[in-house]
Short mmCIF file of C-alpha atoms in Angstrom, two decimals:
data_model
loop_
_atom_site.label_atom_id
_atom_site.label_comp_id
_atom_site.label_asym_id
_atom_site.label_seq_id
_atom_site.Cartn_x
_atom_site.Cartn_y
_atom_site.Cartn_z
CA LEU A 1 0.00 0.00 0.00
CA PRO A 2 1.39 3.45 -0.85
CA ASP A 3 1.70 5.56 2.29
CA GLY A 4 -0.72 8.17 0.96
CA PHE A 5 -3.39 5.53 0.50
CA TYR A 6 -3.48 4.77 4.24
CA SER A 7 -5.12 8.14 4.84
CA LEU A 8 -8.18 7.03 2.84
CA ILE A 9 -8.89 3.96 4.97
CA VAL A 10 -11.72 4.29 7.47
CA SER A 11 -10.22 4.57 10.96
CA ASP A 12 -12.02 1.47 12.26
CA ASP A 13 -10.34 -0.63 9.55
CA PHE A 14 -6.95 1.08 9.51
CA LEU A 15 -5.03 -0.92 12.15
CA ARG A 16 -6.41 -4.25 10.94
CA ILE A 17 -5.39 -3.59 7.34
CA LYS A 18 -1.96 -2.19 8.21
CA LYS A 19 -1.24 -5.21 10.40
CA LEU A 20 -2.42 -7.60 7.70
CA TYR A 21 -0.33 -5.90 5.02
CA ASN A 22 2.83 -5.79 7.15
CA LYS A 23 2.41 -9.47 7.92
CA PHE A 24 2.25 -10.16 4.20
CA LEU A 25 5.36 -8.09 3.48
CA ASN A 26 7.35 -9.79 6.22
CA ASN A 27 6.49 -13.29 5.07
CA PRO A 28 9.26 -14.31 2.62
CA VAL A 29 7.20 -17.00 0.89
CA GLU A 30 3.75 -15.37 0.75
CA VAL A 31 3.01 -14.00 -2.71
CA ASP A 32 -0.77 -13.41 -2.63
CA TYR A 33 -2.55 -10.77 -0.59
CA SER A 34 -6.27 -10.03 -0.34
CA ALA A 35 -8.19 -7.69 1.95
CA ILE A 36 -11.64 -6.11 2.20
CA TYR A 37 -12.02 -2.74 3.89
CA ARG A 38 -13.61 0.67 3.70
CA ILE A 39 -12.20 3.91 2.35
CA ASN A 40 -13.46 7.50 2.18
CA ASP A 41 -13.88 8.82 -1.36
CA LYS A 42 -13.44 12.46 -2.40
CA GLY A 43 -16.90 13.30 -1.11
CA GLN A 44 -16.12 11.59 2.21
CA ASN A 45 -18.58 8.83 1.37
CA ILE A 46 -17.70 5.36 2.60
CA VAL A 47 -16.81 2.90 -0.17
CA TRP A 48 -16.21 -0.80 0.34
CA VAL A 49 -13.26 -2.10 -1.65
CA LYS A 50 -11.54 -5.41 -2.22
CA GLU A 51 -7.80 -5.23 -2.78
CA GLU A 52 -5.82 -8.09 -4.31
CA ILE A 53 -2.05 -8.17 -4.78
CA ARG A 54 0.32 -10.70 -6.31
CA VAL A 55 4.09 -10.28 -6.02
CA GLN A 56 7.23 -12.05 -7.04
CA LYS A 57 9.94 -12.37 -4.41
CA ASN A 58 13.55 -13.38 -4.67
CA ILE A 59 15.19 -16.00 -2.50
CA SER A 60 15.76 -13.35 0.16
CA GLY A 61 12.07 -12.62 0.37
CA GLU A 62 12.37 -9.22 -1.26
CA ILE A 63 9.69 -8.09 -3.69
CA GLU A 64 10.86 -7.94 -7.30
CA SER A 65 7.58 -7.33 -9.07
CA TYR A 66 4.17 -6.18 -7.94
CA LEU A 67 0.72 -6.52 -9.50
CA GLY A 68 -2.44 -5.42 -7.76
CA PHE A 69 -5.90 -3.97 -8.24
CA ILE A 70 -8.72 -2.58 -6.14
CA GLN A 71 -12.38 -3.29 -6.85
CA ASN A 72 -15.38 -1.32 -5.60
CA ILE A 73 -17.66 -3.87 -3.91
CA SER A 74 -20.05 -1.44 -2.19
CA GLU A 75 -23.12 -2.83 -3.98
CA PHE A 76 -22.14 -6.36 -3.04
CA LYS A 77 -21.70 -5.36 0.62
CA LYS A 78 -25.08 -3.60 0.54
CA LEU A 79 -26.75 -6.76 -0.74
CA GLU A 80 -24.83 -8.82 1.78
CA SER A 81 -26.09 -6.58 4.58
CA LEU A 82 -29.67 -6.88 3.33
CA LEU A 83 -29.38 -10.66 3.21
CA LEU A 84 -27.95 -10.77 6.73
CA ASN A 85 -30.79 -8.60 8.02
CA GLU A 86 -33.37 -10.72 6.24
CA ASN A 87 -31.77 -13.86 7.64
CA GLU A 88 -31.90 -12.39 11.15
CA ASP A 89 -35.56 -11.49 10.63
CA LEU A 90 -36.27 -15.04 9.48
CA LEU A 91 -34.49 -16.46 12.53
CA GLN A 92 -36.55 -14.24 14.84
CA LEU A 93 -39.70 -15.20 12.97
CA ASN A 94 -38.82 -18.87 13.32
CA LYS A 95 -38.26 -18.43 17.07
CA SER A 96 -41.62 -16.68 17.38
CA LYS A 97 -43.25 -19.48 15.41
CA ASP A 98 -41.69 -22.13 17.66
CA LYS A 99 -42.85 -20.25 20.76
CA PHE A 100 -46.34 -19.86 19.30
CA ILE A 101 -46.55 -23.58 18.49
CA SER A 102 -45.34 -24.47 21.98
CA ILE A 103 -48.02 -22.29 23.61
CA LEU A 104 -50.65 -23.49 21.19
CA SER A 105 -49.79 -27.15 21.80
CA HIS A 106 -50.20 -26.61 25.53
CA ASP A 107 -53.54 -24.81 25.11
CA LEU A 108 -54.83 -27.52 22.80
CA ARG A 109 -53.61 -30.41 24.90
CA ALA A 110 -54.40 -29.32 28.46
CA PRO A 111 -58.22 -29.58 28.37
CA PHE A 112 -58.16 -33.06 26.87
CA THR A 113 -56.62 -34.48 30.03
CA SER A 114 -59.71 -33.48 31.99
CA ILE A 115 -62.09 -34.43 29.19
CA LEU A 116 -60.61 -37.92 28.98
CA GLY A 117 -60.62 -38.19 32.77
CA PHE A 118 -64.33 -37.38 33.04
CA THR A 119 -65.09 -39.66 30.09
CA GLU A 120 -63.35 -42.58 31.82
CA ILE A 121 -65.32 -41.91 35.00
CA LEU A 122 -68.59 -41.95 33.07
CA MET A 123 -67.59 -45.19 31.35
CA ASN A 124 -66.27 -47.01 34.42
CA GLU A 125 -68.41 -45.78 37.33
CA PRO A 126 -71.92 -47.27 37.03
CA ASP A 127 -73.02 -45.91 40.42
CA LEU A 128 -72.82 -42.23 39.53
CA THR A 129 -75.94 -40.19 40.25
CA GLN A 130 -77.73 -38.50 37.41
CA ASN A 131 -76.63 -35.10 38.75
CA GLU A 132 -72.99 -36.22 38.71
CA LYS A 133 -73.34 -37.55 35.18
CA ASN A 134 -74.92 -34.30 34.03
CA GLU A 135 -72.16 -32.27 35.68
CA TYR A 136 -69.42 -34.28 33.98
CA LEU A 137 -71.20 -34.19 30.62
CA ASN A 138 -71.65 -30.42 30.86
CA TYR A 139 -67.94 -30.00 31.56
CA ILE A 140 -67.03 -32.20 28.58
CA HIS A 141 -69.46 -30.28 26.37
CA GLU A 142 -68.15 -26.85 27.42
CA SER A 143 -64.51 -27.88 27.10
CA SER A 144 -65.17 -29.30 23.64
CA GLN A 145 -66.90 -26.08 22.59
CA ASN A 146 -63.97 -24.01 23.85
CA GLN A 147 -61.50 -26.18 21.95
CA LEU A 148 -63.58 -25.90 18.79
CA GLN A 149 -63.68 -22.13 19.21
CA LEU A 150 -59.90 -22.02 19.60
CA ILE A 151 -59.45 -24.06 16.44
CA ASN A 152 -61.82 -21.74 14.59
CA TYR A 153 -59.74 -18.77 15.75
CA LEU A 154 -56.62 -20.48 14.43
CA LEU A 155 -58.26 -21.15 11.09
CA ASP A 156 -59.32 -17.50 10.84
CA TRP A 157 -55.80 -16.40 11.74
CA SER A 158 -54.40 -18.70 9.06
CA ARG A 159 -56.81 -17.26 6.49
CA LEU A 160 -55.71 -13.75 7.42
CA GLN A 161 -52.03 -14.68 7.04
CA THR A 162 -52.58 -16.22 3.62
CA GLY A 163 -54.92 -13.49 2.40
CA ARG A 164 -57.91 -15.81 2.10
CA MET A 165 -60.00 -13.76 4.53
CA LYS A 166 -61.11 -10.27 3.63
CA ILE A 167 -61.53 -7.70 6.38
CA GLU A 168 -64.71 -5.70 5.86
CA SER A 169 -64.58 -2.68 8.14
CA GLU A 170 -67.77 -0.87 9.09
CA ARG A 171 -69.05 1.55 11.72
CA ILE A 172 -70.03 -0.48 14.77
CA HIS A 173 -71.74 0.48 18.02
CA ALA A 174 -69.16 -0.53 20.66
CA LEU A 175 -71.62 -1.13 23.51
CA THR A 176 -73.82 -3.41 21.40
CA ILE A 177 -70.87 -5.55 20.34
CA VAL A 178 -69.65 -5.94 23.92
CA PHE A 179 -73.14 -6.84 25.20
CA ASN A 180 -73.48 -9.47 22.45
CA CYS A 181 -70.16 -11.00 23.48
CA ILE A 182 -71.13 -11.03 27.14
CA ALA A 183 -74.47 -12.67 26.36
CA SER A 184 -72.71 -15.73 24.92
CA LEU A 185 -70.66 -16.08 28.12
CA THR A 186 -73.31 -15.31 30.72
CA ALA A 187 -73.97 -18.96 31.62
CA ASN A 188 -70.28 -19.62 32.24
CA ALA A 189 -69.93 -16.43 34.28
CA ILE A 190 -72.86 -17.40 36.53
CA ARG A 191 -71.44 -20.87 37.14
CA GLU A 192 -68.04 -19.36 38.03
CA ASN A 193 -69.70 -16.69 40.19
CA ILE A 194 -68.16 -13.94 38.04
CA ASP A 195 -69.83 -10.54 37.84
CA ILE A 196 -69.18 -8.80 34.51
CA LYS A 197 -69.58 -5.03 34.54
CA VAL A 198 -69.63 -2.88 31.41
CA ASN A 199 -68.52 0.74 31.48
CA ILE A 200 -68.70 1.92 27.87
CA PRO A 201 -70.41 5.20 26.87
CA ASP A 202 -73.36 4.71 24.53
CA ASN A 203 -72.00 7.21 22.00
CA ILE A 204 -68.78 5.32 21.14
CA PHE A 205 -68.52 3.78 17.68
CA ILE A 206 -65.58 1.90 16.20
CA LYS A 207 -64.52 1.01 12.67
CA ALA A 208 -63.82 -2.70 12.45
CA ASP A 209 -64.84 -6.03 10.96
CA GLU A 210 -67.82 -7.06 13.10
CA LYS A 211 -67.08 -10.80 13.00
CA LEU A 212 -63.40 -10.42 13.84
CA ILE A 213 -63.86 -7.85 16.61
CA THR A 214 -66.55 -10.08 18.15
CA GLN A 215 -64.10 -12.99 18.17
CA VAL A 216 -61.39 -10.85 19.76
CA ILE A 217 -63.62 -9.54 22.55
CA THR A 218 -65.18 -12.96 23.21
CA ASN A 219 -61.74 -14.53 23.41
CA LEU A 220 -60.49 -11.88 25.84
CA LEU A 221 -63.56 -12.28 28.05
CA SER A 222 -63.26 -16.08 27.95
CA ASN A 223 -59.72 -15.89 29.28
#
């Protein structure tokens, strides 16, 4: 490297490149040199370059001939950076997917333990009272409905992701939507001794897809 050229190298790369080049010069048998680094052009813009050198050395290790060129690889480095960022995004997306599947598997699996347990009791305990049978059957029925609802939510989510579901936004009366959602959960709330209170002004309207917003509110209330 000519001494004047050192001044063009970006400071963060300077020591690394100088050390690499001196190592090449001091190696009596090394004849090929290659390095990638950044320089400042006339407008003080950063340019990525790749420098390649081939030399001929005598038996004493001294350079007798020198051939080298520098190539602007800024576009390549830009594409490389984009690919690295996209790869990182894909890795994060994959982690999120794995976490989602883990949570989903738990939510789908957990209720079946109880459902199977109550089913075995009904099958193997002939002395159960009618009230006990009805209680167990109601639990199985409710749990099955909840699982079906969850699966329906997942199917809707999948349709949204693949563009197979169209969102049709409209002006909706917020209080009416919430009351409709509560009505479908009233029986469960009474059994669990839960008092649901609504504090929404009558004059609030929202713009949303009625079916989807109903599913969201119902799911939140169910949890």
